XYZ file of C-alpha atoms in Angstrom:
317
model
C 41.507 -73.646 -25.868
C 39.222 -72.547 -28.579
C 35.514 -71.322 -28.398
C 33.490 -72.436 -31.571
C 32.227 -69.580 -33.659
C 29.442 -67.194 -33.041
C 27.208 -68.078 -30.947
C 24.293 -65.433 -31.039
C 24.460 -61.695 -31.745
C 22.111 -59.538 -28.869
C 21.387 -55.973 -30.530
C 19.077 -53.293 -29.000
C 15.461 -52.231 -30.536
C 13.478 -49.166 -29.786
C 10.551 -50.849 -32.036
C 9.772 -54.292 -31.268
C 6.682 -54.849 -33.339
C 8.574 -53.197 -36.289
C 11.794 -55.352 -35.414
C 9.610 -58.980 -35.525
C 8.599 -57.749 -38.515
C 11.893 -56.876 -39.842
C 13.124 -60.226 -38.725
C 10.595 -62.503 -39.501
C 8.652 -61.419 -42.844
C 11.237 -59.620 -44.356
C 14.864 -61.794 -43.326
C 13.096 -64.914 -43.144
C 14.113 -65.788 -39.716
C 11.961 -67.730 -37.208
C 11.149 -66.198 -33.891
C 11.986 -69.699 -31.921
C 11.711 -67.450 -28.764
C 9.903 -64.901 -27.465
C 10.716 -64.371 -23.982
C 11.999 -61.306 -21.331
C 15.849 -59.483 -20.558
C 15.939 -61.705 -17.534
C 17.813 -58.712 -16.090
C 14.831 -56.633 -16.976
C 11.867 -58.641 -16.962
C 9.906 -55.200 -18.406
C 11.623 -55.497 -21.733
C 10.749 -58.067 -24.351
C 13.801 -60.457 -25.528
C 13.028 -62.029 -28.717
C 15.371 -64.527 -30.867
C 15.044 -64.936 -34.255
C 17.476 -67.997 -35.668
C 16.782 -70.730 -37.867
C 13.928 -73.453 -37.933
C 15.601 -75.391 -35.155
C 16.865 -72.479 -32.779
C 20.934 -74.073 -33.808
C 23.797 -72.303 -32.064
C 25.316 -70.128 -34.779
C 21.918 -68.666 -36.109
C 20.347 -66.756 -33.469
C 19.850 -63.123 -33.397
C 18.378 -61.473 -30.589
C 17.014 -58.382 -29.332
C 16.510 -56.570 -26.280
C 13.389 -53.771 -26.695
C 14.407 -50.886 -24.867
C 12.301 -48.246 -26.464
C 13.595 -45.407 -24.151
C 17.028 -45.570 -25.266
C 18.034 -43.410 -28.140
C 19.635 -44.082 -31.697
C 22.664 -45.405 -31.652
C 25.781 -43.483 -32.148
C 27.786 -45.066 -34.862
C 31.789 -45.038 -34.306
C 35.041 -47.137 -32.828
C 35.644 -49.232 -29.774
C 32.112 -51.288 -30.985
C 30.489 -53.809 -32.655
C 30.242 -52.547 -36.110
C 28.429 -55.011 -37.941
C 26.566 -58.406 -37.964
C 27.516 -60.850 -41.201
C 24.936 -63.729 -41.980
C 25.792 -66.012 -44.652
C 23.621 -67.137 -47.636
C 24.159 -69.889 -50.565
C 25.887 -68.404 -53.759
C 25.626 -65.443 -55.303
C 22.399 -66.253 -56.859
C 21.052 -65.561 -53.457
C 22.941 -62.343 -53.196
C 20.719 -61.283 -56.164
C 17.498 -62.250 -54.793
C 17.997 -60.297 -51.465
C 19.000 -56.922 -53.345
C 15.841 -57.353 -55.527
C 13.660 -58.033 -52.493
C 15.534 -55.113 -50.234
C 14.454 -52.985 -53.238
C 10.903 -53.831 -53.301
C 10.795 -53.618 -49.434
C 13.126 -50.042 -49.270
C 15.640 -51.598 -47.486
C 19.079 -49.231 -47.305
C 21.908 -51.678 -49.136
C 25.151 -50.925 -51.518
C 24.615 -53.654 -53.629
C 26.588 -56.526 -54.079
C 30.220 -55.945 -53.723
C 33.722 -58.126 -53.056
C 35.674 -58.143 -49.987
C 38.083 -60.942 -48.793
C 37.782 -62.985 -51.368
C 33.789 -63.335 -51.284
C 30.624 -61.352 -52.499
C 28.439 -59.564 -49.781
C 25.888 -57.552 -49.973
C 25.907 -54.613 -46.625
C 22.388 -53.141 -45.474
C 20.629 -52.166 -42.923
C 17.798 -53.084 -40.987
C 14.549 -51.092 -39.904
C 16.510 -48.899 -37.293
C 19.972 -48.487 -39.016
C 21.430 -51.388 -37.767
C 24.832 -52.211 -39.805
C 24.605 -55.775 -41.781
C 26.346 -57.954 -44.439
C 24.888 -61.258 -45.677
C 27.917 -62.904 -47.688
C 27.918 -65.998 -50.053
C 29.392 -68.888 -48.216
C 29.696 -70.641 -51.079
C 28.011 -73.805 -49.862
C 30.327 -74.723 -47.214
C 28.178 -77.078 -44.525
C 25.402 -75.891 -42.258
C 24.834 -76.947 -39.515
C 20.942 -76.377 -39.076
C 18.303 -75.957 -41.222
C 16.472 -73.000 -43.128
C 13.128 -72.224 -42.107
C 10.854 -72.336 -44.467
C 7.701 -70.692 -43.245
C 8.261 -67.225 -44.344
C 7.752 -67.070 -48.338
C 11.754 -66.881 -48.421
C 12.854 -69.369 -51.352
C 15.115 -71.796 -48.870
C 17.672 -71.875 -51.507
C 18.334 -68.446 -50.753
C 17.541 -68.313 -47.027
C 20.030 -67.086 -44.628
C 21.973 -69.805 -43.048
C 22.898 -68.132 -39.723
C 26.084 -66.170 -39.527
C 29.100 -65.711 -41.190
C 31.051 -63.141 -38.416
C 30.959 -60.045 -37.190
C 32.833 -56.503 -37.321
C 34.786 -55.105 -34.579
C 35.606 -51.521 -34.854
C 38.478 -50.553 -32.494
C 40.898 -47.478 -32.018
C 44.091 -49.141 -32.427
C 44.711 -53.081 -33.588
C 47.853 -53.316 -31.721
C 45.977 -52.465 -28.290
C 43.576 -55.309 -28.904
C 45.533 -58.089 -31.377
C 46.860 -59.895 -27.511
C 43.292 -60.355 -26.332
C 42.255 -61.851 -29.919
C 45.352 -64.058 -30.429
C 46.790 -64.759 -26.726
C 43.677 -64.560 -24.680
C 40.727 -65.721 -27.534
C 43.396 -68.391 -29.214
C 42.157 -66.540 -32.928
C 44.444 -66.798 -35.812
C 45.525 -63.938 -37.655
C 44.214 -64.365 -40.989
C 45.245 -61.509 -42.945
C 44.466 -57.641 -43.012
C 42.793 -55.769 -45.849
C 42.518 -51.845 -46.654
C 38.556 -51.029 -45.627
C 35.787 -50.648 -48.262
C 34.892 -47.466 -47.200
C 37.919 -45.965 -46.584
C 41.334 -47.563 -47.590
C 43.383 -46.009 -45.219
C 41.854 -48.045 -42.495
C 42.715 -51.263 -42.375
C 40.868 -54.949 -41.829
C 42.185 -57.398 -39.762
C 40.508 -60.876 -39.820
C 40.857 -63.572 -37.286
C 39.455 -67.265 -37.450
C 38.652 -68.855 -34.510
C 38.305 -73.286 -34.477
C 39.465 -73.641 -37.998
C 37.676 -70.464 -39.106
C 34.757 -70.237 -42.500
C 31.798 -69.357 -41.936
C 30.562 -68.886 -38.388
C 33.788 -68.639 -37.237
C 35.009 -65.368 -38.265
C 35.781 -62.034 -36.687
C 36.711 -58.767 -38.494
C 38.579 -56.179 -36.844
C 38.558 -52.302 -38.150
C 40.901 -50.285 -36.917
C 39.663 -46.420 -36.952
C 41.832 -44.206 -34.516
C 40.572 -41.325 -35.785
C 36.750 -42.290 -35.013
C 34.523 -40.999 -32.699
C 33.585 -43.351 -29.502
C 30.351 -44.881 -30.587
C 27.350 -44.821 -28.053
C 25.458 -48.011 -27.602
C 21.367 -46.903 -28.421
C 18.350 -48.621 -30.600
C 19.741 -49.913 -33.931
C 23.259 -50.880 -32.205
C 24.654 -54.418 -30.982
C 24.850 -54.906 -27.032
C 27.219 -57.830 -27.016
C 28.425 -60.915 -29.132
C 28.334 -64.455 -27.791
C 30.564 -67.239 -28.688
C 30.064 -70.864 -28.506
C 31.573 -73.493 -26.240
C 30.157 -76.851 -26.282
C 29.185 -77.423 -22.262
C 29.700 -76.524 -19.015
C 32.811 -78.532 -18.659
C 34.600 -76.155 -21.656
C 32.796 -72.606 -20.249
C 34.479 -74.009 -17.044
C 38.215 -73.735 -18.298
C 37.141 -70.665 -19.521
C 36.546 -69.060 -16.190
C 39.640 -70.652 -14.736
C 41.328 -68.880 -17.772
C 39.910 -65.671 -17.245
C 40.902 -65.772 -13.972
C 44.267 -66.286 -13.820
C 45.001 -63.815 -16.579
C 43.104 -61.446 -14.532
C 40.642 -60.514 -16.500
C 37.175 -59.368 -14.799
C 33.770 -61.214 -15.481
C 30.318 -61.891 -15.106
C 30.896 -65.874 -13.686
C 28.769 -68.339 -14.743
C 24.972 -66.930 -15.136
C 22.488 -69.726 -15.921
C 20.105 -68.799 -18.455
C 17.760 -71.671 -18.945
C 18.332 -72.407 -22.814
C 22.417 -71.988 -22.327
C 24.559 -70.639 -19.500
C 27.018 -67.986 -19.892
C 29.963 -66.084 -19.031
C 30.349 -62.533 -19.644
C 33.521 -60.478 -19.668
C 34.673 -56.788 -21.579
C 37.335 -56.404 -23.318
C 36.861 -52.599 -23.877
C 34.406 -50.148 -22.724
C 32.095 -50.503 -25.671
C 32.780 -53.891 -26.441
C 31.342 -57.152 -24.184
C 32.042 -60.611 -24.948
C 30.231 -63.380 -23.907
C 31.115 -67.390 -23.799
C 27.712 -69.409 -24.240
C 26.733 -73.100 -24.124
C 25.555 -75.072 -26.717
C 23.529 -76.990 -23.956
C 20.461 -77.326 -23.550
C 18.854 -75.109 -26.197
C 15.129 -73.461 -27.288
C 13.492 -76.755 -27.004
C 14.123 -76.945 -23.797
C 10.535 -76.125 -22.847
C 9.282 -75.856 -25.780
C 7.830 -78.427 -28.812
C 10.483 -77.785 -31.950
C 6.958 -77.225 -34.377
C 5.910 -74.454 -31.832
C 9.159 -72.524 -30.651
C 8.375 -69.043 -30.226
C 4.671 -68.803 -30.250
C 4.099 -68.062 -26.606
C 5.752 -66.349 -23.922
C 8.716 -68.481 -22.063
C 10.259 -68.382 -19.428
C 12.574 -69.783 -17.369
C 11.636 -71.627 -14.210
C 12.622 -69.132 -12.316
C 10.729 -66.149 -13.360
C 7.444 -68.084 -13.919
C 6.059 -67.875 -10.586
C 6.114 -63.803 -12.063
C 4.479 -64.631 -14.999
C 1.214 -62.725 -14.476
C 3.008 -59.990 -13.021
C 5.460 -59.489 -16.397
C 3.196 -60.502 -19.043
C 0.442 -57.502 -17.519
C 3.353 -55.419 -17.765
C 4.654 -56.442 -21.741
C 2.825 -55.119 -24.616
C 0.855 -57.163 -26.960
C 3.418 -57.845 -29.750
């Protein structure tokens, strides 16, 4: 049993006008959704993915502008990788983060491929890293002044940071089905090591880096830190085996939650760190024309006899 690759990536912002603009003028991303934490209907929950909304692309945020900055350390997710086209493109984003005064380290080699590691408007941890051209899926979008050549192409993996690999290497190998790739000494510090896992054949989309740092302090989810990762099974029928799985192994989870544009199934596998299984099926244009994603409120069926009630409660963004 194998889930697909990343799915989406749901951080937390303290700053949502500052994180559209983050996303959308200075990434290049589309907002193909702007909708509400259907947990918390007071919060905004924007996506920002690629021009078609694809699986695989779509970054999202929760604005929670009560919660404080996020405490960086282990047992967390550590770090969101998109890809981009060659290292051409590399070169264009560290001129543009210049103009803009966007925190990076330049470009720099690790496993085998240039990245370049920033940060976004409230510290968040990032990587884009050259996929050198393999297949994508979707499509760029091409409406924010971002040459498309060099646009980001959804994402490549993301970080793990954990206290001790051999706690966790069972739940990525035996429970997950990843395959042990290979392990690296860190960037930052080469005592600590890298261990990287491919899930469905692996490349990008479909990668997961794992830093072990015992010696870390427990980081503290806030603004500018990553709430959960999703990964992608195809349809119900697949997220279905996954619950029987989970079940029988023991493991404690959310069940199936229907969430309009995909359904999912939640489930921790540490205190700091929360997976989550999500559909393919149905997608953004569920209620909503492709050529207009994102350009009103949505939301799902059940919340929009509400709608009065939580948009007078949202502010204009």
């Amino acid at each position: 049993m194998q889930v697909h690759g990343i799915h989406h990536v749901t951080a937390v912002t303290a700053k949502i006008q500052e994180n559209v603009d983050f996303y959308t003028r200075l990434l290049g991303l589309r907002l193909v959704k702007k909708s509400v934490n259907q947990d918390d209907t007071s919060a905004y929950h924007m996506f920002y993915a690629d021009k078609l909304g694809t699986p695989g692309t779509d970054m999202t945020f929760f604005d929670w502008p009560q919660t404080p900055r996020d405490i960086k350390g282990t047992d967390s997710i550590a770090n969101t990788m998109f890809r981009v086209n060659g290292r051409a493109a590399l070169e264009y984003w560290v001129a543009r983060f210049d103009e803009r005064g966007v925190t990076h380290k330049g470009i720099e080699s690790f496993a085998g491929r240039d990245i370049l590691r920033f940060e976004d408007a409230e510290g968040q941890q990032m990587t884009l890293v050259d996929d050198q051209g393999s297949v994508f899926e979707g499509e760029v979008w091409d409406g924010a002044g971002v040459p498309t050549e060099h646009a980001i192409r959804g994402f490549f993996g993301v970080t793990l940071s954990v206290p001790s690999l051999e706690r966790f290497e069972p739940i990525f190998t035996q429970l997950m089905g990843w395959e042990a790739i290979t392990t690296l000494p860190s960037l930052d510090n080469p005592g600590e090591k890298v261990a990287i896992y491919a899930m469905d054949g692996g490349g990008p989309g479909k990668e997961v880096y794992v830093i072990e740092q015992p010696s870390a302090r427990r980081a503290m989810l806030g603004h500018g830190g990553v709430h959960h990762v999703a990964f992608r099974v195809t349809n119900h029928g697949e997220q279905d085996g996954w619950l029987e799985k989970l079940n029988s192994l023991g493991v404690r989870s959310s069940g199936l939650v229907e969430r309009y544009y995909f359904r999912s199934l939640y489930f921790r596998i540490s205190n700091g760190i929360l997976f989550e299984l999500a559909t393919d099926e149905p997608g953004f244009a569920v209620d909503e024309p492709v050529e207009t994603l994102g350009q009103r409120l949505a939301l799902p069926p059940f919340l929009e006899p509400q709608r009065a009630q939580i948009e007078a409660g949202l502010k204009p963004v």
